[in-house]
Amino acid sequence: MRLRALLETDALGLRLLGGEDELDRSVRGVMTTDLRDPSRYLAGGELVLTGLAWRRDAADSEPFVRILAGAGVAGLAAGEAELGNIPDDLIEACARHRLPLFAVHETVAFATITEHVVRQVSGERAGDLAAVVDRHRRLMTSGPAGGGPEVVLDLLGSDLDLHAWVLSPTGRQIAGAGAPLPGPVGSALAGRHLAATRTGRRGPHRATVDGTTYSLFPIRNTGRGAAPASRDVRESVLSDWLLAVEADASDWPAARLDLLQGVTQLIAVERDRRDAARTVRRRLAQEVLELVQTGAAPTEIAARLRVAAPVLLPGLGTAPHWQVVVARVDWDVEGTPGSTGGAGTAGIAGGPAAQALLEEILVDPAVTGPDSADRIAVAHTGDEAIALVPLPAAAPVPELADAETPDAGDAAAGVKDDPALHADALLAAVREPLSAGLADDGRLTLGVSAAVHSPEGLRGALEEARHARRVAAARPGRVCAAGHHELASHVLLLPFVPDDVRRAFTARLLDPLRDYDRRHRAELIPTLEAFLDCDGSWTRCAARLHLHVNTLRYRVGRIEQLTGRDLSRLEDKLDFFLALRMS
C-alpha cells in the first residue's frame, strides 16, 4: 500500500506535517517504538509509530530521524497525546532527510493504525501472490515449467509467511520451501490425510503432529489417467499428492482458501508432467515383460534390455543386474464413504493404483523431487503391477547367498550397504501411511525376486516375485511383503493350502489348548510357541518363560495329554509348528 492511502483514510486521524512529495512510498509493515535507536528492529518499508518518549530535548530529533532514514522506513507518525503539538525540531529533521511525517490525533490509538496497515498489506500481498500463481500456471500449461512448484511455495513463504510442502501418499517430500519436513512428520501427515480422505470428508484436513498444526490440501491428478470425480475414492487415494501447510486453515477467509486451491491446481500440472515423463519407462517395462511372459528368445529379450538400460541407468557402461517386484492392491466388494458404493465397487481397477504406488515405494525415501523415480520402470497387467528394477553391474547376486531380510529397524542400513532390494525394507517407511489409506477394506501385497544377471533369468525372477507376493497375501495385515529367500522355506507351501484344510488342521491341534487356556489361564499356547522356538530345549525355554523346569514339564505334559501328540517326536513338533504359523 502507499502512504497516500493512509492519509486519505479519515478513520486513522493522520495529519501530514511534511514530505508531500514522498507519499507514493510503499508501506510493507508497521512498527511502534520509543527507543532512541530502533535500527536493529527495522527491515525497511515500515511506517514507524512513536509516542516521542525518546525525546528529552531538541537535539534528540536529528539522530533519531537519521537512523530511520538510513534504515529505509516509509514514514514516521508521531502521537500528539504526550507533547500536544509535534516539536518543530522533529519536523525540520524529517524535512532534511526527506522522511514523510504525520501527526496522530490523541484520540486515535496506535493499535487502530497498526491493524489497518497489517490488514491492507496482507490483502495486497495475497492479491499479488494470486497474480503470480495465475501467471505461473499459464507458464506451466503452455511451456516448460518455470522452476516447478518450489517457486510458488517460496512465494507462500515470503509473501504470506506460510511454510508448505508437497508430499507423496507415503509422506515423501516432493517439493518444499526452506527447511525440509522431517521424514516421520511427513509420514504421519500423509497417514492423517489418507485416513481423512477415506472417510469422504473434503479437504483441507486439519492435523497436529508434535505440537504443530498443519492443514492438508489434496492435489488431484488432472491428467489423462485421472479418475473422474464421480468415481470411487479408492481409485485415486493411494496415488494423489497433498499440500501440507503449517497453519490452521479452519478460520481462513474464502479468498485465502481459493488461493491455496489455485496452488494445488498448479502443482497438479507438475504432477501431470511427471506422469507423462514416465510413459517411456512404463512402455519399456511393458515390452520387456510381454517378451518374458510369452517365452521370447533370450537374445530378443537381451536386445530390448540394451534399449532400456541407457534410459534407466544413464551412462552405465555394462548391462546391470535386474530384480523384479510384483505388487497388488485388492479392495473388498462393499462400498465405503466417499464412493458411489454398492456392489459396483468390485470393479475398481487395481492395476493402475498398484503401478503408481509401486513407483512411489521403489523411490529412496531420503530422495526428494518429483523426478527421483526416473530409474524405475513399472508396468501393469490386470490388477497386478510389475517393476523391472536395474541394479549396478557390480552388485552381488543375492540368489547365490544365504541372505536374511532386514527388519524395519535395519531397513535403512540394509539398503545402504546392499544395492539389492529387500521386501521388508521397501515397506518399512511407508507401512503406516498406506495402512491408513487402505483402511479396513484394502490390502497391499508385494513380492521381491532375487537379482538376476541375464535375460534367461527374468522369467524365473518374475515367477519368483509372484510366488513371494502370494506368500505375503497369506499373512495378516493391510500391508505385507515377502522376499525370494522365503521361497526356500516351508512358508512357500502355506499359501496354497485350501482354507478349509487350514481351519480343520489348526482346530484339531490348537482348539483343545485354546479352550483349556480360556478356562484355566494356563498359557499353554504361549508355552508351546516358546518351546518350539527354543528347539525343544527345556533349560532355555524355562529361562525365557521365567519358569522352573518342572513347571515347564508339567505344561508340556498337559499339551501332549490334550492333543494326543508327543513333543519329543520331530513329526509332532513340525505339525504344531505349522499349525501355529497357519493360525
Coordinates of C-alpha atoms in Angstrom, one line a residue:
M1 CA 0.0 0.0 0.0
R2 CA 1.0 3.7 -0.4
L3 CA 1.5 6.3 2.3
R4 CA -1.1 8.4 0.4
A5 CA -3.8 5.8 1.1
L6 CA -3.2 6.2 4.8
L7 CA -3.6 9.9 4.6
E8 CA -6.8 9.5 2.7
T9 CA -8.3 7.2 5.4
D10 CA -10.3 9.6 7.8
A11 CA -10.6 6.9 10.5
L12 CA -6.9 6.9 11.1
G13 CA -6.8 10.6 12.1
L14 CA -3.5 11.4 10.3
R15 CA -2.3 14.9 9.5
L16 CA 0.6 15.5 7.1
L17 CA 3.4 17.7 8.5
G18 CA 6.0 17.2 5.8
G19 CA 7.1 15.1 2.9
E20 CA 4.2 15.6 0.4
D21 CA 6.5 14.6 -2.5
E22 CA 7.2 11.2 -0.9
L23 CA 3.6 10.0 -0.4
D24 CA 3.9 7.3 -3.1
R25 CA 6.3 5.3 -1.0
S26 CA 5.2 1.7 -0.4
V27 CA 4.4 0.6 3.1
R28 CA 5.4 -3.1 3.8
G29 CA 4.8 -3.1 7.5
V30 CA 4.3 -1.2 10.7
M31 CA 6.3 -0.8 13.9
T32 CA 5.7 1.1 17.2
T33 CA 8.8 2.2 19.1
D34 CA 10.1 4.7 21.7
L35 CA 13.7 3.6 21.5
R36 CA 16.3 6.2 20.8
D37 CA 17.9 3.7 18.3
P38 CA 15.4 1.2 16.9
S39 CA 17.6 0.3 13.9
R40 CA 18.0 -3.4 14.9
Y41 CA 14.3 -4.0 14.6
L42 CA 13.8 -2.3 11.2
A43 CA 13.9 -4.0 7.8
G44 CA 12.8 -1.1 5.6
G45 CA 9.5 0.0 4.3
E46 CA 7.8 0.3 7.7
L47 CA 5.5 3.0 8.9
V48 CA 7.1 3.9 12.3
L49 CA 4.7 4.9 15.1
T50 CA 6.2 6.8 18.1
G51 CA 4.8 8.5 21.2
L52 CA 8.0 10.6 21.4
A53 CA 9.1 9.2 24.8
W54 CA 12.6 9.0 23.4
R55 CA 12.8 12.8 23.1
R56 CA 14.3 14.7 26.0
D57 CA 15.4 17.9 24.2
A58 CA 15.6 19.3 20.6
A59 CA 19.0 17.7 20.0
D60 CA 17.5 14.2 20.1
S61 CA 15.4 14.6 16.9
E62 CA 18.2 14.7 14.4
P63 CA 19.9 11.4 15.3
F64 CA 16.5 9.6 15.7
V65 CA 15.4 10.7 12.2
R66 CA 18.8 10.0 10.7
I67 CA 18.6 6.4 12.0
L68 CA 15.1 5.9 10.5
A69 CA 16.0 7.3 7.1
G70 CA 19.1 5.2 7.0
A71 CA 17.0 2.1 7.6
G72 CA 14.8 2.9 4.7
V73 CA 11.5 3.3 6.6
A74 CA 8.5 4.6 4.6
G75 CA 7.4 7.3 7.0
L76 CA 7.1 8.4 10.6
A77 CA 3.8 9.0 12.6
A78 CA 4.2 10.9 15.9
G79 CA 1.4 10.9 18.5
E80 CA 0.1 14.1 20.0
A81 CA -1.0 12.6 23.3
E82 CA 2.3 13.1 25.1
L83 CA 3.5 16.6 24.0
G84 CA 0.5 18.1 22.3
N85 CA 1.8 19.7 19.1
I86 CA 4.7 17.9 17.3
P87 CA 8.0 19.7 18.1
D88 CA 9.4 21.9 15.3
D89 CA 12.9 20.3 15.6
L90 CA 11.4 16.9 14.6
I91 CA 9.5 18.5 11.7
E92 CA 12.8 20.1 10.5
A93 CA 14.8 16.9 10.9
C94 CA 12.3 15.0 8.8
A95 CA 12.4 17.6 6.1
R96 CA 16.2 17.5 5.9
H97 CA 16.1 13.7 5.5
R98 CA 13.1 13.7 3.1
L99 CA 11.1 11.5 5.6
P100 CA 7.3 11.9 5.5
L101 CA 6.0 12.9 8.9
F102 CA 2.4 12.5 10.2
A103 CA 0.8 13.7 13.4
V104 CA -1.6 11.2 15.0
H105 CA -4.5 12.7 16.8
E106 CA -4.6 12.0 20.5
T107 CA -8.0 10.2 20.2
V108 CA -6.6 7.6 17.8
A109 CA -4.9 4.5 19.2
F110 CA -1.7 3.2 17.6
A111 CA -3.4 -0.2 17.6
T112 CA -6.0 1.1 15.2
I113 CA -3.4 2.3 12.7
T114 CA -1.4 -1.0 13.1
E115 CA -4.5 -3.2 12.5
H116 CA -5.4 -1.2 9.4
V117 CA -1.9 -1.3 7.9
V118 CA -1.5 -5.1 8.5
R119 CA -4.9 -5.9 7.0
Q120 CA -4.2 -3.8 3.9
V121 CA -0.7 -5.1 3.4
S122 CA -1.7 -8.7 3.8
G123 CA -4.6 -8.4 1.4
E124 CA -2.4 -6.8 -1.2
R125 CA 0.3 -9.4 -0.8
A126 CA -2.3 -12.2 -1.3
G127 CA -3.6 -10.4 -4.4
D128 CA 0.0 -10.2 -5.8
L129 CA 0.6 -13.8 -5.0
A130 CA -2.6 -14.8 -6.7
A131 CA -1.4 -13.0 -9.8
V132 CA 1.9 -14.7 -9.7
V133 CA 0.2 -18.1 -9.2
D134 CA -2.0 -17.4 -12.2
R135 CA 1.0 -16.3 -14.3
H136 CA 3.0 -19.4 -13.3
R137 CA 0.0 -21.6 -14.1
R138 CA -0.1 -20.2 -17.6
L139 CA 3.6 -20.8 -18.0
M140 CA 3.4 -24.4 -16.9
T141 CA 0.4 -25.3 -19.0
S142 CA 1.8 -23.7 -22.2
G143 CA 5.5 -24.4 -22.0
P144 CA 8.4 -25.6 -19.7
A145 CA 7.8 -25.4 -16.0
G146 CA 9.3 -22.2 -14.7
G147 CA 11.1 -23.7 -11.7
G148 CA 8.4 -26.1 -10.7
P149 CA 6.2 -26.0 -7.5
E150 CA 9.1 -24.7 -5.4
V151 CA 8.6 -21.2 -7.0
V152 CA 5.1 -20.9 -5.7
L153 CA 6.0 -22.4 -2.3
D154 CA 8.7 -19.8 -2.0
L155 CA 6.2 -17.1 -2.6
L156 CA 3.8 -18.6 0.0
G157 CA 6.7 -18.3 2.5
S158 CA 7.9 -14.8 1.6
D159 CA 4.5 -13.1 0.9
L160 CA 2.1 -14.9 3.2
D161 CA 4.6 -16.3 5.8
L162 CA 3.2 -19.8 5.1
H163 CA 5.6 -22.8 5.2
A164 CA 4.4 -25.5 2.8
W165 CA 5.5 -28.8 1.4
V166 CA 4.3 -31.1 -1.4
L167 CA 4.1 -34.7 -0.2
S168 CA 3.6 -38.1 -1.8
P169 CA 1.0 -40.5 -0.5
T170 CA 3.7 -42.1 1.6
G171 CA 4.9 -38.8 3.1
R172 CA 8.0 -38.4 0.9
Q173 CA 8.8 -34.8 0.3
I174 CA 8.5 -33.9 -3.4
A175 CA 8.8 -30.1 -3.1
G176 CA 9.2 -27.6 -0.3
A177 CA 10.5 -24.1 0.5
G178 CA 13.0 -23.7 3.3
A179 CA 13.8 -26.4 5.8
P180 CA 12.8 -29.9 4.7
L181 CA 10.0 -31.6 6.6
P182 CA 11.3 -34.4 8.9
G183 CA 10.6 -37.8 7.5
P184 CA 8.4 -39.1 10.4
V185 CA 6.3 -35.9 10.3
G186 CA 5.7 -36.3 6.6
S187 CA 4.7 -39.9 7.1
A188 CA 2.3 -39.0 9.9
L189 CA 0.8 -36.2 7.8
A190 CA 0.3 -38.5 4.8
G191 CA -1.4 -41.1 7.1
R192 CA -3.8 -38.5 8.5
H193 CA -4.6 -37.2 5.1
L194 CA -5.3 -40.6 3.6
A195 CA -7.4 -41.6 6.6
A196 CA -9.5 -38.4 6.3
T197 CA -9.9 -38.9 2.6
R198 CA -11.2 -42.4 3.1
T199 CA -14.0 -41.0 5.3
G200 CA -15.2 -38.9 2.4
R201 CA -14.5 -35.6 4.1
R202 CA -13.5 -32.7 1.8
G203 CA -10.1 -31.0 2.4
P204 CA -8.4 -29.2 3.7
H205 CA -7.9 -31.6 6.6
R206 CA -6.5 -30.4 9.9
A207 CA -3.7 -32.4 11.6
T208 CA -1.5 -31.8 14.6
V209 CA 1.9 -33.6 14.8
D210 CA 4.4 -33.0 17.6
G211 CA 2.5 -30.0 18.8
T212 CA 2.4 -28.3 15.3
T213 CA -0.8 -27.8 13.4
Y214 CA -1.0 -28.4 9.7
S215 CA -3.7 -28.0 7.0
L216 CA -3.6 -30.7 4.3
F217 CA -4.9 -29.9 0.8
P218 CA -5.5 -32.7 -1.7
I219 CA -3.7 -32.3 -5.0
R220 CA -5.9 -34.2 -7.5
N221 CA -4.3 -35.8 -10.6
T222 CA -5.9 -33.9 -13.5
G223 CA -4.2 -35.7 -16.4
R224 CA -5.3 -38.2 -19.0
G225 CA -5.1 -41.1 -16.5
A226 CA -7.0 -39.3 -13.7
A227 CA -10.2 -40.9 -12.4
P228 CA -13.4 -38.9 -12.9
A229 CA -14.5 -37.1 -9.7
S230 CA -17.7 -39.2 -9.5
R231 CA -15.8 -42.5 -9.4
D232 CA -14.8 -44.4 -6.2
V233 CA -12.3 -42.5 -4.0
R234 CA -10.3 -45.7 -3.7
E235 CA -9.2 -45.4 -7.3
S236 CA -7.0 -42.4 -6.5
V237 CA -6.5 -42.3 -2.8
L238 CA -3.2 -44.1 -2.9
S239 CA -1.7 -42.0 -5.7
D240 CA -2.7 -38.4 -5.1
W241 CA -0.2 -35.9 -3.8
L242 CA -1.0 -33.5 -1.0
L243 CA 0.0 -29.9 0.0
A244 CA 0.9 -29.6 3.7
V245 CA 0.7 -26.1 5.1
E246 CA 2.0 -25.2 8.6
A247 CA -1.2 -23.3 9.6
D248 CA -4.7 -23.8 10.8
A249 CA -6.9 -23.1 7.8
S250 CA -10.2 -23.6 9.6
D251 CA -10.7 -19.9 10.2
W252 CA -9.3 -18.7 6.9
P253 CA -11.4 -16.3 4.7
A254 CA -12.7 -17.7 1.4
A255 CA -10.2 -15.7 -0.6
R256 CA -7.2 -17.3 1.0
L257 CA -8.6 -20.8 0.7
D258 CA -9.3 -20.1 -3.0
L259 CA -5.6 -19.0 -3.4
L260 CA -4.4 -22.3 -1.9
Q261 CA -6.7 -24.2 -4.1
G262 CA -5.1 -22.4 -7.1
V263 CA -1.7 -23.5 -5.8
T264 CA -2.8 -27.1 -5.7
Q265 CA -4.1 -26.9 -9.2
L266 CA -0.7 -25.5 -10.3
I267 CA 1.1 -28.4 -8.6
A268 CA -1.3 -30.9 -10.3
V269 CA 0.0 -29.6 -13.6
E270 CA 3.5 -30.5 -12.5
R271 CA 2.2 -34.0 -11.4
D272 CA 0.8 -34.5 -14.9
R273 CA 4.1 -33.6 -16.5
R274 CA 5.9 -36.1 -14.2
D275 CA 3.4 -38.8 -15.2
A276 CA 3.9 -38.0 -18.9
A277 CA 7.7 -38.3 -18.4
R278 CA 7.2 -41.8 -17.0
T279 CA 5.4 -43.0 -20.1
V280 CA 8.6 -44.1 -21.9
R281 CA 9.9 -46.1 -18.9
R282 CA 6.5 -47.7 -18.4
R283 CA 6.4 -48.7 -22.1
L284 CA 9.9 -50.2 -21.9
A285 CA 8.9 -52.3 -18.9
Q286 CA 5.7 -53.4 -20.7
E287 CA 7.6 -54.5 -23.8
V288 CA 10.2 -56.4 -21.8
L289 CA 7.6 -58.2 -19.6
E290 CA 5.5 -59.2 -22.6
L291 CA 8.6 -60.8 -24.2
V292 CA 9.4 -62.6 -20.9
Q293 CA 5.8 -63.9 -20.4
T294 CA 5.4 -65.1 -24.0
G295 CA 8.6 -67.1 -23.9
A296 CA 10.6 -65.0 -26.3
A297 CA 14.2 -66.0 -27.1
P298 CA 16.8 -64.7 -24.6
T299 CA 18.6 -62.8 -27.5
E300 CA 15.4 -60.8 -28.2
I301 CA 14.9 -60.0 -24.5
A302 CA 18.6 -59.0 -24.2
A303 CA 18.2 -56.7 -27.2
R304 CA 15.2 -55.0 -25.6
L305 CA 17.1 -54.7 -22.3
R306 CA 20.0 -53.0 -24.1
V307 CA 17.5 -50.4 -25.2
A308 CA 16.1 -50.0 -21.7
A309 CA 19.4 -49.8 -19.8
P310 CA 20.5 -46.3 -21.1
V311 CA 17.1 -44.9 -20.2
L312 CA 17.0 -46.4 -16.7
L313 CA 20.7 -46.1 -15.9
P314 CA 22.2 -43.2 -18.0
G315 CA 25.9 -43.5 -18.5
L316 CA 26.2 -47.2 -17.5
G317 CA 28.8 -49.0 -19.5
T318 CA 27.7 -52.6 -18.9
A319 CA 24.4 -54.3 -18.6
P320 CA 23.1 -54.2 -15.0
H321 CA 21.6 -56.9 -12.8
W322 CA 17.8 -56.8 -12.6
Q323 CA 15.3 -57.5 -9.9
V324 CA 11.5 -58.0 -10.4
V325 CA 9.0 -56.6 -7.9
V326 CA 5.3 -57.5 -8.1
A327 CA 2.6 -55.6 -6.2
R328 CA -1.2 -56.0 -6.0
V329 CA -3.9 -53.8 -4.4
D330 CA -7.1 -55.6 -3.5
W331 CA -10.4 -54.0 -2.2
D332 CA -13.4 -55.6 -0.6
V333 CA -16.6 -55.6 -2.5
E334 CA -18.6 -53.5 -0.1
G335 CA -18.9 -49.7 -0.7
T336 CA -17.1 -47.1 1.5
P337 CA -17.7 -43.5 2.4
G338 CA -16.7 -41.2 -0.5
S339 CA -17.5 -43.9 -3.1
T340 CA -20.5 -44.5 -5.3
G341 CA -20.9 -47.6 -3.2
G342 CA -22.7 -50.9 -3.7
A343 CA -21.5 -53.9 -5.5
G344 CA -20.1 -51.8 -8.3
T345 CA -17.0 -51.1 -6.3
A346 CA -15.9 -54.7 -7.0
G347 CA -14.9 -53.3 -10.4
I348 CA -12.2 -51.0 -9.1
A349 CA -9.1 -51.3 -11.3
G350 CA -6.3 -52.3 -9.1
G351 CA -3.5 -52.3 -11.7
P352 CA -3.1 -48.5 -12.2
A353 CA -3.2 -47.9 -8.5
A354 CA -0.7 -50.6 -7.8
Q355 CA 1.5 -49.2 -10.6
A356 CA 1.6 -45.7 -9.2
L357 CA 2.1 -47.0 -5.7
L358 CA 4.9 -49.3 -6.7
E359 CA 6.7 -46.4 -8.5
E360 CA 6.5 -44.5 -5.2
I361 CA 7.6 -47.3 -2.9
L362 CA 10.7 -48.0 -5.0
V363 CA 11.9 -44.5 -4.6
D364 CA 14.5 -44.0 -1.9
P365 CA 12.6 -42.1 0.9
A366 CA 15.6 -39.9 1.5
V367 CA 15.5 -38.6 -2.0
T368 CA 13.3 -35.5 -2.7
G369 CA 11.9 -34.2 -6.0
P370 CA 9.2 -35.3 -8.4
D371 CA 11.6 -37.0 -10.9
S372 CA 13.5 -39.1 -8.4
A373 CA 11.9 -42.3 -9.7
D374 CA 13.5 -41.8 -13.2
R375 CA 15.2 -45.2 -13.0
I376 CA 12.2 -47.3 -12.2
A377 CA 10.1 -49.0 -14.9
V378 CA 6.7 -50.3 -13.8
A379 CA 4.1 -52.0 -16.0
H380 CA 0.7 -53.4 -15.0
T381 CA -1.4 -56.3 -16.3
G382 CA -4.8 -56.7 -14.8
D383 CA -4.7 -56.0 -11.1
E384 CA -1.0 -56.7 -10.9
A385 CA 1.9 -54.2 -11.1
I386 CA 5.3 -55.4 -12.1
A387 CA 8.5 -53.4 -11.7
L388 CA 11.7 -54.0 -13.6
V389 CA 14.5 -52.6 -11.3
P390 CA 18.1 -52.2 -12.6
L391 CA 21.0 -52.7 -10.2
P392 CA 24.6 -51.7 -10.7
A393 CA 26.6 -54.3 -12.5
A394 CA 28.9 -54.8 -9.5
A395 CA 26.0 -55.6 -7.2
P396 CA 26.2 -59.0 -5.5
V397 CA 23.6 -61.5 -6.7
P398 CA 21.6 -62.4 -3.5
E399 CA 20.4 -65.7 -5.1
L400 CA 23.9 -67.1 -4.5
A401 CA 24.0 -66.1 -0.9
D402 CA 22.1 -67.1 2.2
A403 CA 20.7 -63.6 2.7
E404 CA 18.5 -62.5 5.6
T405 CA 15.8 -59.9 5.1
P406 CA 16.4 -56.9 7.4
D407 CA 13.7 -56.0 9.8
A408 CA 12.2 -52.5 9.9
G409 CA 15.0 -51.3 12.3
D410 CA 17.7 -52.4 10.0
A411 CA 16.0 -51.3 6.8
A412 CA 18.0 -48.2 6.2
A413 CA 21.3 -49.8 6.8
G414 CA 20.4 -52.8 4.7
V415 CA 19.5 -50.8 1.7
K416 CA 22.6 -48.6 2.0
D417 CA 25.1 -51.5 2.2
D418 CA 23.4 -53.8 -0.3
P419 CA 22.0 -52.4 -3.6
A420 CA 19.6 -55.3 -3.9
L421 CA 16.0 -54.7 -2.8
H422 CA 14.6 -56.3 0.3
A423 CA 10.9 -56.8 0.8
D424 CA 10.6 -55.7 4.4
A425 CA 12.9 -52.7 3.9
L426 CA 10.8 -51.4 1.0
L427 CA 7.7 -51.2 3.2
A428 CA 9.3 -50.1 6.5
A429 CA 9.0 -46.4 5.8
V430 CA 5.6 -46.5 4.1
R431 CA 3.6 -49.1 6.0
E432 CA 1.9 -46.6 8.4
P433 CA 0.5 -44.1 5.9
L434 CA -0.5 -46.7 3.4
S435 CA -2.4 -48.7 6.1
A436 CA -4.4 -45.5 6.8
G437 CA -5.2 -45.2 3.1
L438 CA -6.2 -48.9 2.8
A439 CA -8.4 -48.5 5.9
D440 CA -10.4 -51.7 6.7
D441 CA -11.3 -52.7 3.2
G442 CA -8.0 -52.7 1.2
R443 CA -4.8 -54.7 1.1
L444 CA -1.4 -54.2 -0.5
T445 CA 0.8 -57.2 -1.0
L446 CA 4.3 -57.2 -2.5
G447 CA 6.8 -59.8 -3.6
V448 CA 10.5 -59.3 -4.5
S449 CA 12.7 -61.6 -6.6
A450 CA 16.4 -62.3 -6.3
A451 CA 18.7 -60.4 -8.6
V452 CA 19.5 -61.9 -12.0
H453 CA 22.2 -61.1 -14.4
S454 CA 21.0 -62.4 -17.7
P455 CA 17.8 -62.4 -19.9
E456 CA 17.4 -66.1 -19.2
G457 CA 16.8 -65.4 -15.6
L458 CA 14.0 -62.8 -15.9
R459 CA 11.2 -65.4 -16.5
G460 CA 12.2 -67.2 -13.3
A461 CA 12.5 -63.8 -11.4
L462 CA 9.0 -62.9 -12.4
E463 CA 7.5 -66.2 -11.2
E464 CA 9.6 -65.9 -8.1
A465 CA 8.3 -62.4 -7.3
R466 CA 4.7 -63.6 -8.0
H467 CA 5.1 -66.6 -5.6
A468 CA 6.6 -64.3 -3.0
R469 CA 3.6 -62.0 -3.3
R470 CA 1.2 -64.9 -2.7
V471 CA 3.2 -65.8 0.4
A472 CA 2.7 -62.2 1.6
A473 CA -1.0 -62.4 0.8
A474 CA -1.3 -65.4 3.2
R475 CA -0.2 -63.2 6.1
P476 CA -2.4 -61.0 8.3
G477 CA -2.2 -57.2 7.9
R478 CA -3.1 -54.5 5.5
V479 CA 0.4 -54.1 4.1
C480 CA 2.5 -57.2 3.7
A481 CA 5.7 -58.2 1.7
A482 CA 7.8 -61.3 1.2
G483 CA 11.2 -61.9 -0.5
H484 CA 12.8 -64.6 -2.6
H485 CA 14.6 -66.1 0.4
E486 CA 11.3 -67.2 1.9
L487 CA 10.6 -69.4 -1.1
A488 CA 13.2 -71.9 0.1
S489 CA 11.2 -72.4 3.2
H490 CA 8.1 -74.3 4.3
V491 CA 6.2 -71.0 4.1
L492 CA 6.1 -71.3 0.3
L493 CA 3.6 -74.2 0.8
L494 CA 1.3 -72.4 3.2
P495 CA -0.5 -70.0 0.8
F496 CA -1.6 -72.9 -1.4
V497 CA -3.3 -74.9 1.4
P498 CA -7.1 -74.6 1.0
D499 CA -8.8 -72.5 3.7
D500 CA -11.0 -75.4 4.9
V501 CA -8.0 -77.7 5.2
R502 CA -6.1 -74.9 7.2
R503 CA -9.1 -74.5 9.5
A504 CA -9.5 -78.2 10.1
F505 CA -5.8 -78.8 10.7
T506 CA -5.3 -75.9 13.2
A507 CA -8.6 -76.6 15.0
R508 CA -7.7 -80.3 15.6
L509 CA -4.3 -79.3 17.2
L510 CA -4.8 -76.0 18.8
D511 CA -8.5 -75.7 19.8
P512 CA -8.1 -78.0 22.8
L513 CA -5.2 -75.9 24.0
R514 CA -7.1 -72.6 23.5
D515 CA -10.2 -74.0 25.3
Y516 CA -8.0 -75.1 28.3
D517 CA -6.2 -71.7 28.4
R518 CA -9.6 -69.9 28.4
R519 CA -10.9 -71.9 31.3
H520 CA -7.7 -72.2 33.4
R521 CA -5.5 -69.3 32.2
A522 CA -2.8 -71.9 31.8
E523 CA -0.9 -70.2 28.9
L524 CA -0.4 -73.5 27.1
I525 CA -0.3 -71.8 23.6
P526 CA 2.5 -69.3 24.6
T527 CA 4.4 -72.2 26.2
L528 CA 4.1 -74.3 23.1
E529 CA 5.4 -71.4 20.9
A530 CA 8.3 -70.8 23.2
F531 CA 9.2 -74.5 23.5
L532 CA 9.3 -74.8 19.7
D533 CA 11.2 -71.6 19.3
C534 CA 13.9 -72.9 21.7
D535 CA 14.2 -76.1 19.6
G536 CA 12.8 -78.2 22.5
S537 CA 15.5 -77.1 25.0
W538 CA 14.0 -77.4 28.5
T539 CA 16.6 -75.2 30.1
R540 CA 16.4 -72.3 27.5
C541 CA 12.6 -72.4 27.3
A542 CA 12.2 -72.3 31.1
A543 CA 14.6 -69.4 31.3
R544 CA 12.8 -67.5 28.6
L545 CA 9.4 -68.0 30.3
H546 CA 10.8 -67.4 33.8
L547 CA 9.6 -70.8 35.0
H548 CA 11.0 -73.7 36.9
V549 CA 11.9 -76.6 34.6
N550 CA 9.4 -78.8 36.5
T551 CA 6.6 -76.3 35.8
L552 CA 7.5 -76.3 32.1
R553 CA 7.5 -80.1 32.0
Y554 CA 4.0 -80.1 33.6
R555 CA 2.7 -77.7 31.0
V556 CA 4.2 -79.7 28.1
G557 CA 2.8 -82.8 29.5
R558 CA -0.7 -81.2 29.7
I559 CA -0.3 -80.2 26.0
E560 CA 0.5 -83.8 25.0
Q561 CA -2.4 -85.1 27.1
L562 CA -4.9 -82.7 25.5
T563 CA -3.8 -83.3 21.9
G564 CA -2.6 -86.9 21.9
R565 CA 0.8 -85.8 20.5
D566 CA 4.3 -86.4 21.7
L567 CA 6.6 -83.3 21.6
S568 CA 9.7 -85.4 21.7
R569 CA 8.9 -86.6 18.1
L570 CA 10.0 -84.5 15.2
E571 CA 6.8 -85.1 13.2
D572 CA 4.6 -83.8 16.1
K573 CA 6.8 -80.8 16.6
L574 CA 6.5 -80.0 12.9
D575 CA 2.7 -80.3 13.0
F576 CA 2.5 -77.9 15.9
F577 CA 4.9 -75.5 14.2
L578 CA 2.8 -75.4 11.0
A579 CA -0.5 -75.1 12.9
L580 CA 0.8 -72.1 14.8
R581 CA 2.1 -70.5 11.5
M582 CA -1.3 -71.0 9.8
S583 CA -3.5 -69.9 12.7

